[in-house]
Amino acid sequence: MQALAATAPTAHQSAGELAILDAAVRLFSVHGYDGVSMRRIAEEAGVSKANIYHHFASKQALYFAIMRRSAEELTALLENLAEGKGSFEQRLQVFASAHLDHLFDNQARVRLVLREAFSGDEEKSRAVVEQMVGGLVNRLIAIFEAGQRAGLLRDDLDPGLCAHLLMGADLFYFQAHGLLQQIPEAGFARQPDRYSKQMIDVLLHGMLAQPAEGRVK
Amino acid sequence: MQALAATAPTAHQSAGELAILDAAVRLFSVHGYDGVSMRRIAEEAGVSKANIYHHFASKQALYFAIMRRSAEELTALLENLAEGKGSFEQRLQVFASAHLDHLFDNQARVRLVLREAFSGDEEKSRAVVEQMVGGLVNRLIAIFEAGQRAGLLRDDLDPGLCAHLLMGADLFYFQAHGLLQQIPEAGFARQPDRYSKQMIDVLLHGMLAQPAEGRVK
DNA sequence: AATAAAACTGACCGTACGGTCGGTCAGTTA
DNA sequence: TAACTGACCGACCGTACGGTCAGTTTTATT
C-alpha cells in the first residue's frame, strides 16, 4: 500500500458518508486495514456496500480519506500544544499532561496513526512525520534547545533525545495502558494524572541542570 | 481470535516445517495476521500450501505455534536480564542496555509480541503478561523496591512506575526507530548505545535519592 | 528389497473478498 | 412537468481466501 497523500479540502458530507467514515475509523483503528472488510463497514454504518463506492473510489481511498482527516484533526490539536507560557519547567509539565489527555481523548485516530507510524514502512513513517508530528517534534526540540542555552537543561544532553523521552513516556503509557491493567503492581495505570506528574517529575529531575525541589506528594 | 495458549513441548522438525515457521514469523511480524495469506507463506517458504496443513491444523494453529515459540525464546532471553550483579545503578544500567540489544536482535519476534500486547484485546494482553513479561516486570519492580528500601531510590516514587519508565524507554525507542530515521534532528536514532547511556542517565538522575556524578561524556 | 510412516504435491471446494452495474427515488432547478 | 443530480440499493463478477483430499515421493527401519 502507498503512503497517505495530501489532498483537496473537505466538502459537505451526507449523513451516510459520515456514518461510513465513523464506522471505518472505529473498525480500522481496532483491526487494521486488512482486518476490516467493506461489507463489515457497510453493515456497521447502516448503508449498502455499493453506497460506500458512491462516496469513495476504493477501500484504499476510504482509508486515505480517514488518515487525512485524522492527520488534520490531530495536527490542529497538536498545534497549540507546544505554545504554553510560563517557565521552562511549567511549559514541559503542561505539555506532558495535555499531550496525554489529548491521546486518550482521541484514542481511535491516535491508534490509527501510531499503526501507520510504527508499521516499519519507510514511506508511511515519512508521511506521518511530514504531515503530522514533524512540526510538533521540532517545536519541542526548540524548547529544549532554548532551555539548554539558558542553562536550565543539562548541557551534556541531546535536546532531541530529551524531546523523544518526553513524548515517548506519554505515547508508551497510552499504548501499554490496556496491558498495564493486567499487572496488579501497576496501580498507576488507573491514574493518568498521577502518572503524568511522577513521570514528568522524574524526567525533569533527571534533565534539569538544577532540579526543582517541588516533588510529587 | 483467541489468545495464545500453553501447549506441549516442541518435537523434532523437518526442514520444510522450519522453512514454514521462518517465513511465517517474518511475514506475520511485518503485515499482521490478516495481512498474510497461506499461499504467500507457502511461496516464501518454498513449499506447497497443502504441506503447511500437513504440519499445522489451521492458520490460527500456525500463528499460535509461532507465538508460543516466540514466547519461549524471548522468555529464555529475558530470564537472566534482571539478574545482574553490582550496585543498584549498575544493575539498571546493564539491564537497560542488554534489554535494548535484545530487542534489536529479535526484531521480528518482538514486533509480533508487541502487536499482540498492544492490540487492545484484553485476553491477548493477559496472555502476554502471564506467559512472558510478567515475571520480568515483577523482578524489575522488586529491584526498584529493594533500592527504595535501601534509600537509594527516591521514596516519593512508585517502583512500578519506575520499572515502566525504564522498560518503556527501551521499547518505545525500538518501536519508533524507523520513524526517527525520518527526523534529521534525531541523530541518536542511529546510535542505540549512546541513546541507552543518556536515557538511563536521565532516568537514574531523576529517580535516585542522591544522583551519581558520572555523566555521559 | 520390502514396507510403513512421514513429507509433500496439484487439483479442487465453498466462501468472502473488493469492486461494478443497472436502476430507483427524493429533491432541486428551469 | 420535464430534465437533471446525488444518494442509495440488490444482484452480480472475477478473484483470492482458508481448507481438503487422493495420490506421489522421500526417508527410516527391518
Coordinates of C-alpha atoms (C1' of nucleotides) in Angstrom, one line a residue:
Chain A
M1 CA 0.0 0.0 0.0
Q2 CA 1.1 3.5 -0.6
A3 CA 1.5 6.2 2.0
L4 CA -1.2 8.8 2.5
A5 CA -1.0 11.8 0.3
A6 CA -2.1 15.4 0.8
T7 CA -5.4 16.0 -1.0
A8 CA -8.2 18.5 -1.6
P9 CA -10.2 20.2 1.2
T10 CA -13.3 18.6 2.7
A11 CA -16.6 19.2 1.1
H12 CA -20.0 19.0 2.8
Q13 CA -20.9 15.4 3.7
S14 CA -24.2 13.5 3.7
A15 CA -25.4 11.6 6.8
G16 CA -24.5 8.3 5.1
E17 CA -21.0 9.4 4.3
L18 CA -20.4 10.5 7.9
A19 CA -21.7 7.1 9.1
I20 CA -19.3 5.4 6.8
L21 CA -16.3 7.4 8.0
D22 CA -17.3 6.9 11.6
A23 CA -17.6 3.2 11.3
A24 CA -14.5 2.9 9.3
V25 CA -12.4 4.9 11.8
R26 CA -13.6 2.6 14.6
L27 CA -13.0 -0.6 12.7
F28 CA -9.7 0.3 11.1
S29 CA -8.3 1.5 14.4
V30 CA -9.0 -1.8 16.1
H31 CA -8.5 -4.4 13.4
G32 CA -6.2 -2.7 10.9
Y33 CA -6.6 -2.3 7.2
D34 CA -6.5 -5.9 6.3
G35 CA -8.7 -6.9 9.2
V36 CA -11.8 -5.0 8.0
S37 CA -14.0 -5.7 5.0
M38 CA -16.1 -3.3 3.1
R39 CA -19.1 -5.4 3.9
R40 CA -18.4 -5.0 7.6
I41 CA -18.0 -1.3 7.3
A42 CA -21.3 -1.0 5.4
E43 CA -23.1 -3.1 8.0
E44 CA -21.8 -1.1 10.9
A45 CA -22.6 2.2 9.1
G46 CA -26.1 1.0 8.2
V47 CA -25.7 1.5 4.5
S48 CA -25.2 -0.7 1.5
K49 CA -21.7 -1.7 0.3
A50 CA -22.4 -0.1 -3.1
N51 CA -23.0 3.2 -1.3
I52 CA -19.5 3.3 0.1
Y53 CA -18.3 3.1 -3.5
H54 CA -20.5 6.0 -4.4
H55 CA -18.6 8.1 -1.9
F56 CA -15.2 6.6 -2.1
A57 CA -13.4 5.2 -5.1
S58 CA -11.9 2.2 -3.4
K59 CA -11.1 0.7 0.0
Q60 CA -7.7 2.5 -0.2
A61 CA -9.3 5.8 -1.0
L62 CA -11.6 5.4 2.0
Y63 CA -8.6 4.6 4.2
F64 CA -6.6 7.6 2.9
A65 CA -9.6 9.9 3.5
I66 CA -9.7 8.7 7.1
M67 CA -5.9 9.1 7.5
R68 CA -6.1 12.6 6.0
R69 CA -8.9 13.6 8.2
S70 CA -7.1 12.1 11.3
A71 CA -4.0 14.0 10.3
E72 CA -5.9 17.2 10.1
E73 CA -7.7 16.8 13.4
L74 CA -4.7 15.7 15.4
T75 CA -2.5 18.3 13.8
A76 CA -5.0 21.0 14.8
L77 CA -5.0 19.7 18.4
L78 CA -1.2 19.4 18.5
E79 CA -0.8 22.8 17.0
N80 CA -1.0 24.7 20.3
L81 CA 0.5 22.0 22.5
A82 CA 4.0 23.4 22.5
E83 CA 3.0 27.1 22.8
G84 CA 2.5 27.2 26.5
K85 CA 3.6 30.1 28.7
G86 CA 5.5 30.2 31.9
S87 CA 8.8 28.8 32.9
F88 CA 10.7 26.1 31.1
E89 CA 9.6 23.5 33.7
Q90 CA 6.0 24.6 33.7
R91 CA 5.8 24.5 29.9
L92 CA 7.1 20.9 29.9
Q93 CA 4.7 19.9 32.7
V94 CA 1.8 21.4 30.9
F95 CA 2.8 19.9 27.6
A96 CA 3.2 16.4 29.0
S97 CA -0.2 16.5 30.8
A98 CA -2.1 18.0 27.8
H99 CA -0.4 15.6 25.4
L100 CA -1.5 12.6 27.5
D101 CA -5.1 13.9 27.8
H102 CA -5.1 14.5 24.0
L103 CA -4.1 10.9 23.3
F104 CA -6.8 9.4 25.4
D105 CA -9.4 11.8 24.1
N106 CA -8.7 10.7 20.5
Q107 CA -7.9 7.0 21.0
A108 CA -9.2 5.7 17.7
R109 CA -7.4 8.2 15.5
V110 CA -4.2 8.0 17.6
R111 CA -4.2 4.3 17.3
L112 CA -4.7 4.6 13.5
V113 CA -1.8 7.0 13.2
L114 CA 0.5 5.0 15.5
R115 CA -0.1 1.9 13.5
E116 CA 1.0 3.7 10.4
A117 CA 3.9 5.4 12.1
F118 CA 5.4 2.2 13.6
S119 CA 4.5 -0.1 10.6
G120 CA 8.1 -0.3 9.5
D121 CA 7.2 1.1 6.1
E122 CA 9.6 4.0 5.4
E123 CA 7.2 5.8 3.2
K124 CA 4.4 5.7 5.8
S125 CA 6.7 6.9 8.5
R126 CA 7.9 9.8 6.4
A127 CA 4.3 10.8 5.6
V128 CA 3.4 10.8 9.4
V129 CA 6.5 12.8 10.2
E130 CA 6.0 15.4 7.4
Q131 CA 2.3 15.8 7.8
M132 CA 1.7 15.4 11.5
V133 CA 4.3 15.1 14.2
G134 CA 7.2 16.8 12.4
G135 CA 6.3 20.3 13.4
L136 CA 5.4 19.4 17.0
V137 CA 8.7 17.5 17.4
N138 CA 10.7 20.4 16.1
R139 CA 9.0 22.8 18.3
L140 CA 9.5 20.6 21.4
I141 CA 13.2 20.2 20.5
A142 CA 13.4 24.0 20.1
I143 CA 12.1 24.4 23.6
F144 CA 14.7 22.0 25.0
E145 CA 17.4 23.8 23.0
A146 CA 16.3 27.2 24.3
G147 CA 16.3 25.7 27.8
Q148 CA 19.8 24.4 27.3
R149 CA 21.1 27.8 26.0
A150 CA 19.5 29.4 29.1
G151 CA 21.5 27.0 31.3
L152 CA 18.3 25.3 32.6
L153 CA 18.9 22.0 30.8
R154 CA 22.0 19.9 31.5
D155 CA 24.5 20.7 28.8
D156 CA 25.6 17.1 28.3
L157 CA 22.1 16.0 27.0
D158 CA 20.9 15.9 23.4
P159 CA 17.8 18.1 23.1
G160 CA 16.3 15.8 20.5
L161 CA 16.7 12.8 22.8
C162 CA 15.0 14.8 25.6
A163 CA 12.1 15.5 23.4
H164 CA 11.9 11.9 22.4
L165 CA 11.9 10.7 26.1
L166 CA 9.1 13.2 27.0
M167 CA 6.8 12.3 24.1
G168 CA 7.7 8.6 24.4
A169 CA 6.8 8.5 28.0
D170 CA 3.3 9.7 27.1
L171 CA 2.9 7.6 24.0
F172 CA 4.2 4.4 25.5
Y173 CA 1.9 4.8 28.5
F174 CA -1.0 5.3 26.1
Q175 CA -0.1 2.2 24.1
A176 CA 0.6 0.0 27.1
H177 CA -2.5 1.2 29.0
G178 CA -4.5 -1.9 28.3
L179 CA -1.6 -4.3 29.1
L180 CA -0.9 -2.5 32.4
Q181 CA -4.4 -3.2 33.5
Q182 CA -3.3 -6.9 33.6
I183 CA -0.4 -6.1 36.0
P184 CA -1.6 -5.8 39.6
E185 CA 1.5 -3.9 40.7
A186 CA 0.8 -1.2 38.1
G187 CA -1.7 0.9 40.0
F188 CA -0.6 4.0 38.2
A189 CA -2.3 2.5 35.1
R190 CA -5.6 3.7 36.5
Q191 CA -4.4 7.2 37.3
P192 CA -3.2 9.0 34.2
D193 CA -2.9 12.3 36.1
R194 CA -0.7 10.8 38.8
Y195 CA 1.4 9.1 36.2
S196 CA 1.9 12.2 34.2
K197 CA 3.0 14.1 37.4
Q198 CA 5.5 11.5 38.5
M199 CA 6.8 10.8 35.0
I200 CA 7.5 14.5 34.3
D201 CA 8.9 14.9 37.8
V202 CA 11.4 12.1 37.1
L203 CA 12.4 13.3 33.7
L204 CA 12.8 17.0 34.7
H205 CA 14.7 15.9 37.8
G206 CA 17.0 14.0 35.5
M207 CA 17.3 16.6 32.8
L208 CA 17.4 19.9 34.5
A209 CA 20.7 21.5 35.5
Q210 CA 19.4 22.4 38.9
P211 CA 16.4 20.1 39.7
A212 CA 13.4 21.6 41.3
E213 CA 12.6 20.8 44.9
G214 CA 8.9 20.5 44.5
R215 CA 8.2 16.8 44.4
V216 CA 5.1 14.7 44.0
K217 CA 3.3 14.3 47.3
Chain B
M1 CA -9.3 -14.8 17.6
Q2 CA -8.4 -16.4 20.9
A3 CA -5.3 -15.7 22.9
L4 CA -2.3 -17.9 22.7
A5 CA -2.4 -21.0 24.9
A6 CA 0.3 -23.0 26.7
T7 CA 0.9 -26.2 24.7
A8 CA 3.0 -29.3 24.5
P9 CA 6.8 -29.2 24.1
T10 CA 8.5 -28.9 20.7
A11 CA 9.1 -32.1 18.7
H12 CA 11.9 -32.5 16.1
Q13 CA 11.1 -30.6 12.9
S14 CA 11.6 -31.2 9.2
A15 CA 13.4 -28.7 7.0
G16 CA 10.1 -27.8 5.4
E17 CA 8.4 -27.1 8.7
L18 CA 11.3 -24.9 9.8
A19 CA 11.1 -23.0 6.5
I20 CA 7.3 -22.5 7.0
L21 CA 7.9 -21.2 10.6
D22 CA 10.6 -18.9 9.4
A23 CA 8.6 -17.4 6.6
A24 CA 5.5 -17.1 8.7
V25 CA 7.4 -15.3 11.5
R26 CA 8.8 -12.8 9.0
L27 CA 5.5 -12.2 7.2
F28 CA 3.3 -12.0 10.3
S29 CA 5.7 -9.7 12.1
V30 CA 5.5 -7.2 9.2
H31 CA 2.0 -7.5 7.9
G32 CA 0.0 -8.9 10.8
Y33 CA -2.3 -11.9 10.9
D34 CA -4.9 -10.7 8.4
G35 CA -2.3 -9.3 6.1
V36 CA -0.7 -12.6 5.3
S37 CA -2.2 -15.5 3.3
M38 CA -1.3 -19.1 3.5
R39 CA -0.4 -19.0 -0.2
R40 CA 2.1 -16.3 0.5
I41 CA 3.7 -18.2 3.4
A42 CA 3.9 -21.3 1.2
E43 CA 5.5 -19.4 -1.6
E44 CA 8.1 -17.7 0.6
A45 CA 8.9 -21.0 2.4
G46 CA 9.2 -22.8 -0.9
V47 CA 6.7 -25.5 -0.1
S48 CA 3.1 -26.2 -1.2
K49 CA 0.2 -24.7 0.6
A50 CA -1.1 -28.2 1.4
N51 CA 2.2 -29.0 3.1
I52 CA 1.5 -26.3 5.7
Y53 CA -1.7 -28.1 6.6
H54 CA 0.3 -31.3 7.0
H55 CA 2.3 -29.6 9.7
F56 CA -0.3 -27.2 11.2
A57 CA -4.0 -27.8 11.6
S58 CA -5.0 -24.3 10.5
K59 CA -3.8 -20.7 10.0
Q60 CA -4.6 -20.0 13.6
A61 CA -2.7 -23.1 14.8
L62 CA 0.3 -21.9 12.8
Y63 CA 0.1 -18.4 14.3
F64 CA -0.2 -19.9 17.8
A65 CA 2.7 -22.1 17.3
I66 CA 4.8 -19.1 16.3
M67 CA 3.5 -17.1 19.3
R68 CA 4.3 -19.9 21.6
R69 CA 7.8 -20.4 20.2
S70 CA 8.4 -16.6 20.3
A71 CA 7.2 -16.5 23.9
E72 CA 9.6 -19.3 24.8
E73 CA 12.6 -17.8 23.1
L74 CA 12.0 -14.3 24.4
T75 CA 11.3 -15.6 27.9
A76 CA 14.5 -17.5 27.9
L77 CA 16.5 -14.4 26.9
L78 CA 14.6 -12.2 29.3
E79 CA 15.2 -14.8 32.1
N80 CA 18.6 -13.6 33.1
L81 CA 18.1 -10.0 32.2
A82 CA 17.2 -8.8 35.7
E83 CA 19.8 -11.0 37.5
G84 CA 22.8 -8.7 37.1
K85 CA 25.3 -8.1 39.9
G86 CA 26.8 -5.0 41.2
S87 CA 25.3 -1.8 42.6
F88 CA 21.7 -0.7 42.1
E89 CA 22.7 1.8 39.5
Q90 CA 25.0 -0.7 37.6
R91 CA 22.3 -3.3 37.5
L92 CA 19.8 -0.9 36.0
Q93 CA 22.4 0.4 33.5
V94 CA 23.2 -3.2 32.4
F95 CA 19.6 -4.1 32.3
A96 CA 18.6 -1.2 30.0
S97 CA 21.5 -1.8 27.7
A98 CA 21.0 -5.5 27.4
H99 CA 17.3 -5.1 27.1
L100 CA 17.7 -2.8 24.1
D101 CA 20.2 -5.1 22.4
H102 CA 17.9 -8.0 23.0
L103 CA 15.0 -6.1 21.3
F104 CA 17.0 -5.3 18.2
D105 CA 18.5 -8.8 18.0
N106 CA 15.0 -10.3 17.9
Q107 CA 13.1 -7.7 15.9
A108 CA 10.6 -10.0 14.2
R109 CA 9.5 -11.9 17.3
V110 CA 9.4 -8.7 19.4
R111 CA 7.2 -7.0 16.8
L112 CA 5.0 -10.0 16.8
V113 CA 4.6 -9.9 20.6
L114 CA 4.2 -6.2 20.8
R115 CA 1.4 -6.3 18.2
E116 CA -0.3 -8.8 20.4
A117 CA 0.4 -7.0 23.6
F118 CA -0.9 -3.6 22.4
S119 CA -3.8 -4.9 20.3
G120 CA -6.3 -3.7 22.8
D121 CA -7.7 -7.2 23.3
E122 CA -7.8 -7.9 27.0
E123 CA -7.3 -11.7 26.6
K124 CA -4.2 -11.3 24.4
S125 CA -2.7 -8.7 26.8
R126 CA -3.3 -11.1 29.7
A127 CA -1.6 -13.9 27.9
V128 CA 1.4 -11.8 27.1
V129 CA 1.7 -10.7 30.7
E130 CA 1.2 -14.2 32.2
Q131 CA 3.5 -16.1 29.8
M132 CA 6.2 -13.6 29.0
V133 CA 6.7 -10.2 30.6
G134 CA 5.0 -10.8 33.9
G135 CA 8.0 -12.4 35.6
L136 CA 10.5 -9.9 34.2
V137 CA 8.3 -6.9 35.2
N138 CA 7.9 -8.2 38.7
R139 CA 11.6 -8.8 39.1
L140 CA 12.4 -5.3 37.8
I141 CA 9.9 -3.9 40.2
A142 CA 11.5 -5.9 43.0
I143 CA 14.8 -4.3 42.2
F144 CA 13.4 -0.8 42.5
E145 CA 11.6 -1.7 45.7
A146 CA 14.8 -3.0 47.2
G147 CA 16.6 0.1 46.0
Q148 CA 13.9 2.2 47.7
R149 CA 14.2 0.3 51.0
A150 CA 17.9 0.8 50.9
G151 CA 17.3 4.5 50.5
L152 CA 18.8 4.6 47.0
L153 CA 15.6 5.4 45.2
R154 CA 13.6 8.5 46.0
D155 CA 10.9 7.5 48.5
D156 CA 8.2 9.5 46.8
L157 CA 8.2 7.4 43.6
D158 CA 6.2 4.3 42.7
P159 CA 8.6 1.5 42.0
G160 CA 6.2 0.0 39.4
L161 CA 6.1 3.3 37.6
C162 CA 9.9 3.4 37.6
A163 CA 10.1 0.0 36.1
H164 CA 7.5 1.1 33.5
L165 CA 9.6 4.1 32.5
L166 CA 12.8 2.1 32.2
M167 CA 11.3 -0.6 30.0
G168 CA 9.2 1.9 28.1
A169 CA 12.2 4.0 27.2
D170 CA 13.8 1.0 25.5
L171 CA 10.6 -0.4 24.0
F172 CA 9.5 3.0 22.6
Y173 CA 12.9 3.6 21.1
F174 CA 12.7 0.2 19.5
Q175 CA 9.2 0.9 18.1
A176 CA 10.0 4.4 16.9
H177 CA 13.3 3.5 15.5
G178 CA 12.1 3.5 11.9
L179 CA 10.2 6.8 12.3
L180 CA 13.1 8.5 14.0
Q181 CA 15.2 7.9 10.9
Q182 CA 12.9 10.4 9.1
I183 CA 13.7 13.1 11.6
P184 CA 17.0 14.8 10.9
E185 CA 17.3 16.2 14.4
A186 CA 17.1 12.7 15.9
G187 CA 20.8 11.7 15.4
F188 CA 20.5 9.4 18.4
A189 CA 18.3 7.1 16.3
R190 CA 21.5 5.8 14.7
Q191 CA 23.4 5.2 17.9
P192 CA 21.5 2.8 20.2
D193 CA 24.4 2.6 22.6
R194 CA 24.6 6.4 23.1
Y195 CA 20.8 6.5 23.4
S196 CA 20.8 3.8 26.1
K197 CA 23.5 5.6 28.1
Q198 CA 21.9 9.1 28.0
M199 CA 18.4 7.6 28.6
I200 CA 19.5 5.6 31.7
D201 CA 21.5 8.6 32.9
V202 CA 18.5 10.9 32.8
L203 CA 16.2 8.3 34.4
L204 CA 18.7 7.4 37.2
H205 CA 19.4 11.1 37.7
G206 CA 15.7 11.7 38.1
M207 CA 15.0 8.7 40.2
L208 CA 17.9 8.3 42.6
A209 CA 17.9 9.8 46.0
Q210 CA 21.5 11.0 45.5
P211 CA 22.2 11.1 41.8
A212 CA 25.5 9.9 40.6
E213 CA 28.1 12.4 39.3
G214 CA 29.4 10.3 36.4
R215 CA 27.6 11.7 33.4
V216 CA 27.7 10.9 29.8
K217 CA 30.7 12.5 28.0
Chain C
dA1 C1' 14.5 -55.4 -1.2
dA2 C1' 10.2 -54.7 1.3
dT3 C1' 7.5 -51.7 3.8
dA4 C1' 5.4 -48.4 6.6
dA5 C1' 5.4 -43.9 8.1
dA6 C1' 6.2 -39.2 7.1
dA7 C1' 6.8 -35.4 3.8
dC8 C1' 4.9 -33.4 0.2
dT9 C1' 2.0 -32.0 -4.0
dG10 C1' -1.7 -30.4 -7.6
dA11 C1' -6.3 -30.1 -8.1
dC12 C1' -10.2 -28.9 -6.1
dC13 C1' -14.2 -26.9 -2.8
dG14 C1' -17.2 -23.4 -0.7
dT15 C1' -17.0 -18.8 0.8
dA16 C1' -15.9 -14.0 1.3
dC17 C1' -13.4 -10.6 -0.7
dG18 C1' -13.1 -5.9 -3.4
dG19 C1' -15.4 -3.9 -6.9
dT20 C1' -19.2 -3.0 -10.8
dC21 C1' -23.6 -2.2 -12.8
dG22 C1' -28.3 -1.1 -13.9
dG23 C1' -31.7 1.1 -11.8
dT24 C1' -34.9 3.5 -8.0
dC25 C1' -36.0 7.6 -5.7
dA26 C1' -36.2 12.2 -3.4
dG27 C1' -35.1 16.7 -4.2
dT28 C1' -33.6 20.8 -6.9
dT29 C1' -34.0 23.8 -11.0
dA30 C1' -35.8 25.7 -15.2
Chain D
dT1 C1' -43.7 18.8 -15.9
dA2 C1' -39.6 17.7 -17.7
dA3 C1' -34.7 17.3 -17.1
dC4 C1' -31.2 16.5 -14.1
dT5 C1' -28.5 15.3 -9.9
dG6 C1' -26.7 12.9 -5.9
dA7 C1' -27.8 9.3 -2.5
dC8 C1' -28.7 4.9 -2.4
dC9 C1' -29.5 -0.3 -3.2
dG10 C1' -29.7 -5.6 -4.8
dA11 C1' -27.6 -8.5 -7.7
dC12 C1' -23.8 -9.8 -9.8
dC13 C1' -18.5 -10.6 -11.3
dG14 C1' -13.8 -12.4 -11.1
dT15 C1' -10.5 -13.5 -7.8
dA16 C1' -8.2 -15.0 -3.7
dC17 C1' -9.1 -16.8 0.6
dG18 C1' -8.8 -20.9 4.1
dG19 C1' -9.1 -25.5 3.9
dT20 C1' -9.5 -30.7 2.0
dC21 C1' -8.1 -34.8 -0.3
dA22 C1' -6.3 -38.5 -3.2
dG23 C1' -2.2 -39.7 -4.5
dT24 C1' 3.1 -39.5 -5.1
dT25 C1' 7.8 -39.1 -3.4
dT26 C1' 11.1 -39.4 0.2
dT27 C1' 13.0 -41.4 4.3
dA28 C1' 13.9 -44.7 8.0
dT29 C1' 13.6 -49.4 9.6
dT30 C1' 13.8 -54.2 9.1

